PDB file of C-alpha atoms in Angstrom:
ATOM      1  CA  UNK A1226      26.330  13.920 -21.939  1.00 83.00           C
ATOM      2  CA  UNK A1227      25.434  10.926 -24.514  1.00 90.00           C
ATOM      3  CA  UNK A1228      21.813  10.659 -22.761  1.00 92.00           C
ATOM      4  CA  UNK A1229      18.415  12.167 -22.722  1.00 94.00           C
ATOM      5  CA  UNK A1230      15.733  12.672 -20.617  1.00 94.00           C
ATOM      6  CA  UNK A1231      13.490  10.484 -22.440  1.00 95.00           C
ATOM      7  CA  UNK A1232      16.472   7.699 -22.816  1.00 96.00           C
ATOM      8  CA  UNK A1233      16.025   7.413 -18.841  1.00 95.00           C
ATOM      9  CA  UNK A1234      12.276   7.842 -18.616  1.00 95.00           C
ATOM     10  CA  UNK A1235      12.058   4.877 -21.186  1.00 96.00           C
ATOM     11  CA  UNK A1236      14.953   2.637 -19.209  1.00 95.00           C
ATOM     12  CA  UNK A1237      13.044   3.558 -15.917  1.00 93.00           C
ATOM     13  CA  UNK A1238       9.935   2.316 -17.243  1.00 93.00           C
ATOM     14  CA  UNK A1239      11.403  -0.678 -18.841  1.00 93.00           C
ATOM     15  CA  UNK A1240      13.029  -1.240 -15.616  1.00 91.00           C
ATOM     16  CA  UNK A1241       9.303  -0.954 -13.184  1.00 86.00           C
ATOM     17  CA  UNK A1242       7.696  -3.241 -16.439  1.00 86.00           C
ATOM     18  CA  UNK A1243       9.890  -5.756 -16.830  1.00 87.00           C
ATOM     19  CA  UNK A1244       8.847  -5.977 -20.830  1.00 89.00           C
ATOM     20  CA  UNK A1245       9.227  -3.138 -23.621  1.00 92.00           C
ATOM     21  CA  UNK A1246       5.340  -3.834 -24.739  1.00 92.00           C
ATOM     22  CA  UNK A1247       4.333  -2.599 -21.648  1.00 91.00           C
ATOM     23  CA  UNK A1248       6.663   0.267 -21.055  1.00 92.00           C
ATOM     24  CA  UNK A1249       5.861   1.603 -24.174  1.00 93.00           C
ATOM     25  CA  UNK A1250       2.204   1.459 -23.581  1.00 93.00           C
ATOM     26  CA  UNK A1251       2.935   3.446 -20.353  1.00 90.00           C
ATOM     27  CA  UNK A1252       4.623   5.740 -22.439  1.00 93.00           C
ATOM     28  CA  UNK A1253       1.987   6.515 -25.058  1.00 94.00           C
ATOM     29  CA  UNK A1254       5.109   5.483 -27.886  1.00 94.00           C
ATOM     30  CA  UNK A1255       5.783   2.106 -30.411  1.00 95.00           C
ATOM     31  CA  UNK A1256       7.403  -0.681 -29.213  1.00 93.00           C
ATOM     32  CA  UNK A1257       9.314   0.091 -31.856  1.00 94.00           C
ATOM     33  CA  UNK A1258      11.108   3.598 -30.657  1.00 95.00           C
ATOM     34  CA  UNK A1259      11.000   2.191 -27.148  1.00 94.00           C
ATOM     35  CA  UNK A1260      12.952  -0.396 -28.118  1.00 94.00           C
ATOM     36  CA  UNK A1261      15.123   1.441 -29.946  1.00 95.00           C
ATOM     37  CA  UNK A1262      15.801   4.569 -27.434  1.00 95.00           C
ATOM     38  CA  UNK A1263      16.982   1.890 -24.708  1.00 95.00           C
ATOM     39  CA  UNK A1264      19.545  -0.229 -27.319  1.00 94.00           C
ATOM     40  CA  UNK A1265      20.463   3.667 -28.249  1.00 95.00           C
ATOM     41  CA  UNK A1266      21.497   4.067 -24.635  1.00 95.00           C
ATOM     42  CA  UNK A1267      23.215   0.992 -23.901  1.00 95.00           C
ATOM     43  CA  UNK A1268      24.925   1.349 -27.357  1.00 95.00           C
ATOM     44  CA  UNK A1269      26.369   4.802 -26.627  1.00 95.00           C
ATOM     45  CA  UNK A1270      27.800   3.800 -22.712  1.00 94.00           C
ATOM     46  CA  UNK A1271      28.684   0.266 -24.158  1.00 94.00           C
ATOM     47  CA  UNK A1272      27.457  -1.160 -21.307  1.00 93.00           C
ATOM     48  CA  UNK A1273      24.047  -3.597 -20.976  1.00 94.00           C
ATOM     49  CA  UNK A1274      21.264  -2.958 -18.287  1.00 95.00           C
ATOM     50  CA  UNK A1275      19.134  -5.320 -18.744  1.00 94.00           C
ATOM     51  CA  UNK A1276      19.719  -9.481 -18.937  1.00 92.00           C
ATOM     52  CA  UNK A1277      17.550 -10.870 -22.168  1.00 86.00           C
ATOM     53  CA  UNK A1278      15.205 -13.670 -21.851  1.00 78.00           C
ATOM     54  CA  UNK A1279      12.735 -13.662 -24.523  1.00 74.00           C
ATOM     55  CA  UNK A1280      11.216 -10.478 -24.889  1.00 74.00           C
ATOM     56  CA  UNK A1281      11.397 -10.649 -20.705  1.00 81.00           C
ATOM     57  CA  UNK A1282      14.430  -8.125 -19.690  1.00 89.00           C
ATOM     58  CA  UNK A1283      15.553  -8.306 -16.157  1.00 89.00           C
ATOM     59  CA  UNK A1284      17.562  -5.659 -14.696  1.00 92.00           C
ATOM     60  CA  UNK A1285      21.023  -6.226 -13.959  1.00 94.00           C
ATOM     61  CA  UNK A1286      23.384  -5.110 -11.792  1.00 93.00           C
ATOM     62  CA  UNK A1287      24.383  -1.632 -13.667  1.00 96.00           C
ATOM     63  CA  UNK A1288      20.677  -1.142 -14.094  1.00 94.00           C
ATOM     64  CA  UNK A1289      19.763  -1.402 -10.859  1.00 90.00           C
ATOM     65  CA  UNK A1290      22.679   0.767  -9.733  1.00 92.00           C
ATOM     66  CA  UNK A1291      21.244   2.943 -12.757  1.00 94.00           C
ATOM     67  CA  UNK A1292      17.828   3.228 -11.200  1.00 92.00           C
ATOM     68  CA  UNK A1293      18.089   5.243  -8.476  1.00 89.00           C
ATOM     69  CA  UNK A1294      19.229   8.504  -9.597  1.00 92.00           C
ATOM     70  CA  UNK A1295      17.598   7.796 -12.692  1.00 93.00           C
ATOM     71  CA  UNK A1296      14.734   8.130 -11.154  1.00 90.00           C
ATOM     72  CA  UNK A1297      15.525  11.469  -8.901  1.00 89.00           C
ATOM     73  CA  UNK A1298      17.030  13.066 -11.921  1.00 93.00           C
ATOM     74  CA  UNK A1299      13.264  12.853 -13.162  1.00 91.00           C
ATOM     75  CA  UNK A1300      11.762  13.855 -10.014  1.00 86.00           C
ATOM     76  CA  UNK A1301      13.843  16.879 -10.274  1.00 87.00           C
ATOM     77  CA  UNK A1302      13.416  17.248 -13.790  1.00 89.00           C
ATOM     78  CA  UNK A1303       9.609  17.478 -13.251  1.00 83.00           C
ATOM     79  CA  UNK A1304       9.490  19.951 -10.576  1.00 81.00           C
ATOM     80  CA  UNK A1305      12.541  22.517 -13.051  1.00 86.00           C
ATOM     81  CA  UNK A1306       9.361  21.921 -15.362  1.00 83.00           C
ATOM     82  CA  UNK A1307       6.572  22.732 -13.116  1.00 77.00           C
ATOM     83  CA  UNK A1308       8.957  25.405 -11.754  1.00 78.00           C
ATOM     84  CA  UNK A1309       9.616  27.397 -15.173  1.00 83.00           C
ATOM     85  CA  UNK A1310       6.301  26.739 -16.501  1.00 76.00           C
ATOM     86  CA  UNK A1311       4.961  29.014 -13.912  1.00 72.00           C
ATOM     87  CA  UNK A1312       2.780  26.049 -12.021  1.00 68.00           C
ATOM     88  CA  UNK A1313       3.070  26.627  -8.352  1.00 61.00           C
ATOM     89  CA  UNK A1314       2.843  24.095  -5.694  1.00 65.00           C
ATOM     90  CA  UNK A1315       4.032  19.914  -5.614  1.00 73.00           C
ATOM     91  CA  UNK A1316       4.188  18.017  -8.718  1.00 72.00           C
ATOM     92  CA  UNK A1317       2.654  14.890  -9.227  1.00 80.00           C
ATOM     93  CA  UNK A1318       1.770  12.357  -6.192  1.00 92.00           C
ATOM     94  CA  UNK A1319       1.533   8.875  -6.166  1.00 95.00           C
ATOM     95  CA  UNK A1320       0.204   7.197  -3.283  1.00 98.00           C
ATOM     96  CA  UNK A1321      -0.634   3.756  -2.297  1.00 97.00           C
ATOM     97  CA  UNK A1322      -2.699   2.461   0.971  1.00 97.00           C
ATOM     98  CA  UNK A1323      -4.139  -0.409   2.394  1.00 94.00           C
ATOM     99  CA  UNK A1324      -7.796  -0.395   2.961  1.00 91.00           C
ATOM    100  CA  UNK A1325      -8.456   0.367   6.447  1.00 92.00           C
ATOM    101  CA  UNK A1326      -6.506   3.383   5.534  1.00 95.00           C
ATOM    102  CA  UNK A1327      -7.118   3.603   2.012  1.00 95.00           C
ATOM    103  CA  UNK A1328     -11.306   3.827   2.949  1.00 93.00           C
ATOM    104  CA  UNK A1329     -11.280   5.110   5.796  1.00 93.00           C
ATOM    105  CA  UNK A1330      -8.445   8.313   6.478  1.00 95.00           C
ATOM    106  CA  UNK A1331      -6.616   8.440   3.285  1.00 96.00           C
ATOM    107  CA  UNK A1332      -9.770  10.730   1.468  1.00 96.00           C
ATOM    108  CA  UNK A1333      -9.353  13.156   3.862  1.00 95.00           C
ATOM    109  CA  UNK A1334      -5.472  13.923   3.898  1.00 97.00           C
ATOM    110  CA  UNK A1335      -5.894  13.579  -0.076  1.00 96.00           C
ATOM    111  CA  UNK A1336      -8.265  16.269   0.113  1.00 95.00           C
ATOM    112  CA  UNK A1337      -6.878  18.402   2.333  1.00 95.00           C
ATOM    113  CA  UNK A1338      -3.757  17.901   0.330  1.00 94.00           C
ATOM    114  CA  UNK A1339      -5.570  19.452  -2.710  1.00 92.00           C
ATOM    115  CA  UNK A1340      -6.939  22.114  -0.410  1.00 91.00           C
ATOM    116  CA  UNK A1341      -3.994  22.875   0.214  1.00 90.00           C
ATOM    117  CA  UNK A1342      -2.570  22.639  -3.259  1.00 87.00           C
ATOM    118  CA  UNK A1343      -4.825  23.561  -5.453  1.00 82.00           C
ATOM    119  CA  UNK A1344      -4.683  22.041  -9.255  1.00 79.00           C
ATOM    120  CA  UNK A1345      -2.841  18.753  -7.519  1.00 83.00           C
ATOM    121  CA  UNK A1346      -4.236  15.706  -8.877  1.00 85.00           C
ATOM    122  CA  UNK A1347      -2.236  13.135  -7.187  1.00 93.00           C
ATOM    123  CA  UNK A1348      -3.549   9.169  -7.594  1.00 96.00           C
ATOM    124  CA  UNK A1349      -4.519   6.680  -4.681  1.00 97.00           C
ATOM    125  CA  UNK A1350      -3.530   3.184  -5.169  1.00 97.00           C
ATOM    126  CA  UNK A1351      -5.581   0.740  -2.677  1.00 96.00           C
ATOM    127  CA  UNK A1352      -4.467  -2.758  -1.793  1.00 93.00           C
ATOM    128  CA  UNK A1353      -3.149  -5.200   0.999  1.00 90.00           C
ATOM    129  CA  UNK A1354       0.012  -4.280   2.355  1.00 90.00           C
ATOM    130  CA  UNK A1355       2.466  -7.168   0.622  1.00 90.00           C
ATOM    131  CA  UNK A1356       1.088  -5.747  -2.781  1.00 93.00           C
ATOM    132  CA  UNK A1357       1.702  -2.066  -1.970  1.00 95.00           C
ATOM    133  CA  UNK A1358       5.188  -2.512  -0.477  1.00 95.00           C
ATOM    134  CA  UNK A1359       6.076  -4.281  -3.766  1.00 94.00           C
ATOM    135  CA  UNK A1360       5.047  -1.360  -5.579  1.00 93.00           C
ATOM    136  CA  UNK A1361       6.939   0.991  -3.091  1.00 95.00           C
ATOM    137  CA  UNK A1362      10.340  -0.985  -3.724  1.00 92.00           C
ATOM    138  CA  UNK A1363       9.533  -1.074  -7.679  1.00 88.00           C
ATOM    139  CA  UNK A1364       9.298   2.792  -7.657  1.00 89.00           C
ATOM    140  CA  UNK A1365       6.146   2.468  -8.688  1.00 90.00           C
ATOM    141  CA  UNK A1366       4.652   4.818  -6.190  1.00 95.00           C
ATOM    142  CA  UNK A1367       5.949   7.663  -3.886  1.00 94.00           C
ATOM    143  CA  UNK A1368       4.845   7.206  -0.654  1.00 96.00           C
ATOM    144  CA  UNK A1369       2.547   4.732   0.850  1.00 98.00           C
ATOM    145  CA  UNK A1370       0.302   4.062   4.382  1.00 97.00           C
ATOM    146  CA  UNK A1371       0.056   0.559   5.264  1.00 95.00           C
ATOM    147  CA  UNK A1372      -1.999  -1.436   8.243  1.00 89.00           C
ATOM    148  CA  UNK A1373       0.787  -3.686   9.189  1.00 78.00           C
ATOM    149  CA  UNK A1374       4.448  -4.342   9.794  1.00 82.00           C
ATOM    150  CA  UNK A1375       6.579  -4.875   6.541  1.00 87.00           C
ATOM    151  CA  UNK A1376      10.244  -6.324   6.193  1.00 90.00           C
ATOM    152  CA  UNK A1377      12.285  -5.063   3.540  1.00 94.00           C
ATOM    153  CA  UNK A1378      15.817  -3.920   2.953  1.00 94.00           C
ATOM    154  CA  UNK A1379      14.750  -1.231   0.798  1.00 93.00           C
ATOM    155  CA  UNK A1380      11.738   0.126   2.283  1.00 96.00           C
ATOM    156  CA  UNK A1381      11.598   2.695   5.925  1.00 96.00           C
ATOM    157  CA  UNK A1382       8.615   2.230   7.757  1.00 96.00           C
ATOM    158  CA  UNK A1383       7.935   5.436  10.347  1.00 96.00           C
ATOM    159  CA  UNK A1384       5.289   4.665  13.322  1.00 95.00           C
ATOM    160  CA  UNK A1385       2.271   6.940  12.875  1.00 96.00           C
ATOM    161  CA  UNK A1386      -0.979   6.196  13.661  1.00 95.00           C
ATOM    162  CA  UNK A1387      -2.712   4.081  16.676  1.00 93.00           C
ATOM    163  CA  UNK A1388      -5.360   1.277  15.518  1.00 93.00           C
ATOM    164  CA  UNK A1389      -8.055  -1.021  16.774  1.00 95.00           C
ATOM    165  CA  UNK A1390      -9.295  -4.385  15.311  1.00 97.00           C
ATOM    166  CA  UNK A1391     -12.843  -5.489  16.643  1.00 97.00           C
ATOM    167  CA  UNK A1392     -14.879  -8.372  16.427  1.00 98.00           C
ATOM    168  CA  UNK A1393     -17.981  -8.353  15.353  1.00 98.00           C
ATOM    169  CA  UNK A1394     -21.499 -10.533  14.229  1.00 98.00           C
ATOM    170  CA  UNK A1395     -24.772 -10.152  13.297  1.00 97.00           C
ATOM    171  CA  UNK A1396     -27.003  -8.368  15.574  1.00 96.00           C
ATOM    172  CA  UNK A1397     -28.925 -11.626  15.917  1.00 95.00           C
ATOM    173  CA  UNK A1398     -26.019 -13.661  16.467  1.00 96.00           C
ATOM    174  CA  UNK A1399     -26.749 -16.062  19.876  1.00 95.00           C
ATOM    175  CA  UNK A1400     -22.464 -14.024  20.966  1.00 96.00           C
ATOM    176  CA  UNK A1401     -24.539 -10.430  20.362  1.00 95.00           C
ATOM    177  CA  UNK A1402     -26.144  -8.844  23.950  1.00 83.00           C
ATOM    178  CA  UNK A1403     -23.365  -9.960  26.280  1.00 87.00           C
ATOM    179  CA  UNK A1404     -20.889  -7.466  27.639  1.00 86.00           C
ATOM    180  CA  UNK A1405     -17.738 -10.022  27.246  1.00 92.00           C
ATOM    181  CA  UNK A1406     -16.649 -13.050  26.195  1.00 95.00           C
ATOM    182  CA  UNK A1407     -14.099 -15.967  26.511  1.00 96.00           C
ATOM    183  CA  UNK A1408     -11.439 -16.780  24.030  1.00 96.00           C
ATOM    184  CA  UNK A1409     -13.417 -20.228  24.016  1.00 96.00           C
ATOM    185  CA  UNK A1410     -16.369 -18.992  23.300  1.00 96.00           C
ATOM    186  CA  UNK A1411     -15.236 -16.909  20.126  1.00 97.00           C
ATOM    187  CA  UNK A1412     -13.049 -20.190  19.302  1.00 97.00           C
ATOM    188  CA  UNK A1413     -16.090 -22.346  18.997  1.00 97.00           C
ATOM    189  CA  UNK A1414     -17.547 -20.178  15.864  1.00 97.00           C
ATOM    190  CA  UNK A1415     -16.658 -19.965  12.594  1.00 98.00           C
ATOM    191  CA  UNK A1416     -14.761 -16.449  11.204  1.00 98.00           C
ATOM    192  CA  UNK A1417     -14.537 -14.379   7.938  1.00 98.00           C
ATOM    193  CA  UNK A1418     -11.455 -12.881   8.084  1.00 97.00           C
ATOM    194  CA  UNK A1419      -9.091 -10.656   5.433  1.00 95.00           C
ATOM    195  CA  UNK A1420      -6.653 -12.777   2.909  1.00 93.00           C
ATOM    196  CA  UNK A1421      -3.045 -13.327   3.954  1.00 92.00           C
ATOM    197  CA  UNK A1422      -0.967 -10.453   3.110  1.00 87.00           C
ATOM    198  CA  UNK A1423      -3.609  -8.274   4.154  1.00 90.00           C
ATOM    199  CA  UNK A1424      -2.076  -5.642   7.600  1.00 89.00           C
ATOM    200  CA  UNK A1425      -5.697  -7.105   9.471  1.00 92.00           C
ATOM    201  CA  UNK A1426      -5.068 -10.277   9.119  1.00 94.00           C
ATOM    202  CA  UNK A1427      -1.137  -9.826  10.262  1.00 92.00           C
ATOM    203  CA  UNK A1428      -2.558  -8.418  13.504  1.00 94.00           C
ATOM    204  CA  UNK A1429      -5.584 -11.155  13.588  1.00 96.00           C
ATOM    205  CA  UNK A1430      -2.889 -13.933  13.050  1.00 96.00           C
ATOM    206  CA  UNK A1431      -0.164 -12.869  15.918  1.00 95.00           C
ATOM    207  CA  UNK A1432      -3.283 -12.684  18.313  1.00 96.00           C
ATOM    208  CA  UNK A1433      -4.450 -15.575  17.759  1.00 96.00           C
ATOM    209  CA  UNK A1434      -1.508 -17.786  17.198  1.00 96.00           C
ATOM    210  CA  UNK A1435      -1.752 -19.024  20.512  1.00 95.00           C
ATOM    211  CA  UNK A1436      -4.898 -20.491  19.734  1.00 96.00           C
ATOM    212  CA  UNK A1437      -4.498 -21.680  16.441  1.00 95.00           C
ATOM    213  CA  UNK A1438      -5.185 -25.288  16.476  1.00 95.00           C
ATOM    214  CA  UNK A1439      -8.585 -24.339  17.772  1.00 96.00           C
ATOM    215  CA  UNK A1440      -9.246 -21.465  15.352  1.00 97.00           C
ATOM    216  CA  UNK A1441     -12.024 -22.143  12.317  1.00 97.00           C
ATOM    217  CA  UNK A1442     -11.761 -19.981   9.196  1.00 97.00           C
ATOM    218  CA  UNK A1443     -14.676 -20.278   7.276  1.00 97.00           C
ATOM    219  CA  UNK A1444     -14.505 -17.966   4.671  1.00 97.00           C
ATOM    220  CA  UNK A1445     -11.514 -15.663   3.313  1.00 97.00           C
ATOM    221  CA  UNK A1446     -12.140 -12.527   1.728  1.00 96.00           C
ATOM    222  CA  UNK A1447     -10.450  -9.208   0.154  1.00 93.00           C
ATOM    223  CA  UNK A1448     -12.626  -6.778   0.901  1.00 93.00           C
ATOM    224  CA  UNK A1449     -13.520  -5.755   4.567  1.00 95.00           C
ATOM    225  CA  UNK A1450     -16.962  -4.187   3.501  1.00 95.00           C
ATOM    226  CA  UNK A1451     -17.890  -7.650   1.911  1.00 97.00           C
ATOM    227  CA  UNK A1452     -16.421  -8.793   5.586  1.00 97.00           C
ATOM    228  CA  UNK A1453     -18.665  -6.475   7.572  1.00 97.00           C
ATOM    229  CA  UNK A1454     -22.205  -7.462   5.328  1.00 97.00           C
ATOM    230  CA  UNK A1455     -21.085 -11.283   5.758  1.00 98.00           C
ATOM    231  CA  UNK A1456     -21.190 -11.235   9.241  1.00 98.00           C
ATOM    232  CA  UNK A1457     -24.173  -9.663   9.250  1.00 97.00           C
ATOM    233  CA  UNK A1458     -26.671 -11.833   7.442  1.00 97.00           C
ATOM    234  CA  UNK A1459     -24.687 -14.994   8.770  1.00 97.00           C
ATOM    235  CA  UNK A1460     -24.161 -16.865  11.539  1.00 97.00           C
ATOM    236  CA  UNK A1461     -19.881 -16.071  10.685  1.00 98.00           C
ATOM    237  CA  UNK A1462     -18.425 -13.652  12.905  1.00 98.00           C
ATOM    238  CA  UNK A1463     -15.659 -11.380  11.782  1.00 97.00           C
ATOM    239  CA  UNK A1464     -12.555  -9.263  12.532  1.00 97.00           C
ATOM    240  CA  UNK A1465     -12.175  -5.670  11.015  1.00 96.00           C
ATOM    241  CA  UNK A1466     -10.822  -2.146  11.928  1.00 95.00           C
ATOM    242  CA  UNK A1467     -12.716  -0.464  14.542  1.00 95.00           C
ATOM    243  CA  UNK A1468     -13.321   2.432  12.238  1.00 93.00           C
ATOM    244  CA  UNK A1469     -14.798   0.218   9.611  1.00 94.00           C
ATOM    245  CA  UNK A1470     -17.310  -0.725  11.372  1.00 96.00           C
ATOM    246  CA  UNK A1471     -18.889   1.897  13.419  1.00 95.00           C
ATOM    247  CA  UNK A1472     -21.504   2.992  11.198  1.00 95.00           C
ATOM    248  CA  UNK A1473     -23.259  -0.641  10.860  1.00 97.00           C
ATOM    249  CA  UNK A1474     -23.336  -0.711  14.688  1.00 97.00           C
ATOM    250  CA  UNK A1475     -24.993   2.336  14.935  1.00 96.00           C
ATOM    251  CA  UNK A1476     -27.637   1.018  12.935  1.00 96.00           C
ATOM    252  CA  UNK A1477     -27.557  -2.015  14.899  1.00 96.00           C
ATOM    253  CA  UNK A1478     -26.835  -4.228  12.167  1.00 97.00           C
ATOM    254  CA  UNK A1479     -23.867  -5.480  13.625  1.00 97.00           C
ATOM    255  CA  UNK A1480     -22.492  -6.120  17.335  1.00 97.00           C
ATOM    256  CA  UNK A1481     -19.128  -5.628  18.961  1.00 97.00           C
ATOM    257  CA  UNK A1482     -18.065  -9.047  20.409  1.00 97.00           C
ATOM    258  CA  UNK A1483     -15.554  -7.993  23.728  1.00 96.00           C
ATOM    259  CA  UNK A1484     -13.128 -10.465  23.967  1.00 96.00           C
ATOM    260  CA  UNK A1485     -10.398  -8.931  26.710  1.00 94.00           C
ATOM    261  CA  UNK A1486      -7.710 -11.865  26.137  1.00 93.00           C
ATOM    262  CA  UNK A1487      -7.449 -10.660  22.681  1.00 95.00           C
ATOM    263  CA  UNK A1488      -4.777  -7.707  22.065  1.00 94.00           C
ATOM    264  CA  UNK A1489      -5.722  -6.355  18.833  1.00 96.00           C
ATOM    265  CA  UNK A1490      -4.098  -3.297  18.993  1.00 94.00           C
ATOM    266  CA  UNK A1491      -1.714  -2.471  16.174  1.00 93.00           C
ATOM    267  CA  UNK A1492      -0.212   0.575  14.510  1.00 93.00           C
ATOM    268  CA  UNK A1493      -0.170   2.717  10.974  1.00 95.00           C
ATOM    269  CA  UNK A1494       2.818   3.064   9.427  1.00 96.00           C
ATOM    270  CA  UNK A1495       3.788   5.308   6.466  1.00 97.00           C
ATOM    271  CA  UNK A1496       6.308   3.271   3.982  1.00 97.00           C
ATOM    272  CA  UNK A1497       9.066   5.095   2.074  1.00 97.00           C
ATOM    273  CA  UNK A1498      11.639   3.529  -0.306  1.00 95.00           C
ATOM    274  CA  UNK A1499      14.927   4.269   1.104  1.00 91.00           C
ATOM    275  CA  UNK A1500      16.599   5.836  -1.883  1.00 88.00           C
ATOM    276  CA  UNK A1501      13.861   7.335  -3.001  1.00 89.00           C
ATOM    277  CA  UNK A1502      14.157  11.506  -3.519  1.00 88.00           C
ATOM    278  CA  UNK A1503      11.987  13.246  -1.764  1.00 91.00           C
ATOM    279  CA  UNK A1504       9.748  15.429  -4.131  1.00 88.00           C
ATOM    280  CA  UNK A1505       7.922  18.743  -2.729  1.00 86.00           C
ATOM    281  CA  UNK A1506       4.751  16.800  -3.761  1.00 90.00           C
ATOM    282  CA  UNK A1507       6.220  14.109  -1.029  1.00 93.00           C
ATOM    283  CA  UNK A1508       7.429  16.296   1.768  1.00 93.00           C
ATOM    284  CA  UNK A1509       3.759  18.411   1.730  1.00 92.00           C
ATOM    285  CA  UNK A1510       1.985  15.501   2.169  1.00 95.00           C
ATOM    286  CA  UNK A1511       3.702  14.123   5.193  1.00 96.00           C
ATOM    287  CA  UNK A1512       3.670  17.597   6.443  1.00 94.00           C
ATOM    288  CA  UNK A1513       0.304  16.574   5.857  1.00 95.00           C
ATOM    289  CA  UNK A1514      -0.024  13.029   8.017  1.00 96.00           C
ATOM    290  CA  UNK A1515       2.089  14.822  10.824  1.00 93.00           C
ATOM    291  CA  UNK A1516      -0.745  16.218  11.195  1.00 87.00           C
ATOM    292  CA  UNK A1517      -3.103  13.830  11.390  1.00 78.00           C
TER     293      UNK A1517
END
C-alpha cells in the first residue's frame, strides 16, 4: 500500500475545507506538512485529486470518487482503535439539528445517549436545515435531525417525528381572548417569522402560499426565542413550534392564535448521507430516536 492513514485523514480534510490553511488548522499540523503529505499522495498514485485555483483546491472527479471510502476506512479505523485500546462503547458522534429540534428534543436523546454510553462526548451542531444538510453532504457531520423537507441526491431523509407550528401574540394583543380566527383576520397583521432556509418557515410558506399577496412580513429573524419575546412586547404576531412555546403561555405572556384554515402540521426527519458508513456511535443513536 503506498498510503497512510494520516495521507487520507489530511486529503479528507482538505477535501470538507476546500483550502490547506484550514485543513491543517483542523489538524493541529503546518501548512507546511499538510501540504506536503497530500502532493506525497498524489505523487506516489500519479494521479491529481484536487483542481488548483490559487491556494483554493476543488475536488475533482478521482477525489470525489476518493472520498467515500476514504472516509469509512477512518470510521473503521477509529472504532479498531477504540476497540484495541480497551474503550468500550461508540466512538465519536457528530450531530447536527435544526432548532426546534436542536432546543427542544435533541438534549434529551444526547443525554440519554451518554447514559447509555458512558465516557461518549459526541458534539451538537445547531442551525436551519439548508445549512445542516450542506454539512451532512460535506461529511462534515454523521447524522442529523432536521424540521423540514430537504432535496438532495446524496442525502436519505427517514420520516420520524410528528410536529405542530402555532401562532402566537402578545397576551395583550387586540387577536388574544378569542377562541378562533379567520385567515383574514391573521392576514391583516404584521408577522415575525424564521429566515428562509429555516424547516418553520418551509412549513409557514406552503401554508400560506395561497395567501401570499396578502401576507405582511415585518420582521425576519434566526432565532425562534428572539421570535417568541418579539411577539410578546409587540403588536407582531408570530409562527413557531408548538413546543417552543408552551412555557410563555403558561405564564400568560403569550397567546395561541387558532386559525383552523391553516394546516401547519409538518414532520421530523432524521438526514443521513447516502454513502456514508454507519459507525456503532451512529447505529446506537438511532436505536436511540426509534425510540423517541
Amino acid at each position: 500500500m503506498k498510503f497512510s492513514l494520516r495521507h487520507l485523514e489530511i486529503f479528507v480534510a482538505v477535501a470538507r475545507a476546500g483550502s490547506i490553511s484550514a485543513a491543517a488548522t483542523e489538524l493541529s499540523m503546518s501548512q507546511s506538512a499538510a501540504s506536503t503529505a497530500l502532493i506525497e499522495l498524489e505523487r506516489r498514485y500519479g494521479r491529481s485529486l484536487f483542481d488548483r485555483a490559487g491556494k483554493r483546491l476543488k475536488i475533482n472527479e478521482t477525489g470525489r470518487s476518493l472520498l467515500v471510502p476514504a472516509l469509512e476506512l477512518l470510521s473503521r479505523a477509529v472504532e479498531i482503535d477504540e476497540l484495541l485500546a480497551g474503550r468500550a462503547g461508540p466512538g465519536p458522534l457528530r450531530l447536527g439539528a435544526t432548532q426546534t429540534i436542536g432546543n427542544y428534543i435533541a438534549p434529551r436523546l444526547i443525554s440519554a445517549y451518554c447514559q447509555r454510553h458512558e465516557g461518549s462526548t459526541p458534539t451538537l451542531e445547531i442551525s436551519n436545515t439548508a445549512e445542516i444538510a450542506a454539512r451532512i453532504v460535506d461529511f462534515s457531520l454523521d447524522l442529523a435531525l432536521v424540521e423540514g423537507a430537504y432535496e438532495h441526491p446524496d442525502l436519505v431523509l427517514t420520516d420520524w417525528l410528528h410536529d405542530e407550528l402555532i401562532l402566537i401574540c402578545g397576551s395583550s394583543h387586540h387577536l388574544a381572548g378569542r377562541e378562533a380566527w379567520s385567515i383574514d383576520d391573521v392576514l391583516a397583521e404584521r408577522w415575525v417569522v424564521r429566515e428562509k432556509g429555516s424547516g418553520t418557515r418551509q412549513t409557514l410558506d406552503t401554508a400560506i402560499r395561497p395567501h401570499l399577496s396578502r401576507w405582511r412580513i415585518g420582521m425576519e429573524l434566526q432565532q425562534i426565542e428572539a421570535i417568541l419575546e418579539m411577539a410578546a412586547v409587540s403588536p407582531l404576531i408570530g409562527c413557531v413550534p408548538r413546543v417552543a412555546a408552551q412555557h410563555l403561555i403558561s405564564q400568560g405572556r403569550l397567546v395561541e392564535i387558532k386559525v383552523p384554515e391553516l394546516d401547519l402540521q409538518r414532520r421530523f426527519y432524521i438526514m443521513t448521507h447516502k454513502a456514508r458508513y454507519f459507525t456503532a456511535g451512529i447505529r446506537a443513536f438511532l436505536k436511540i430516536c426509534e425510540g423517541a
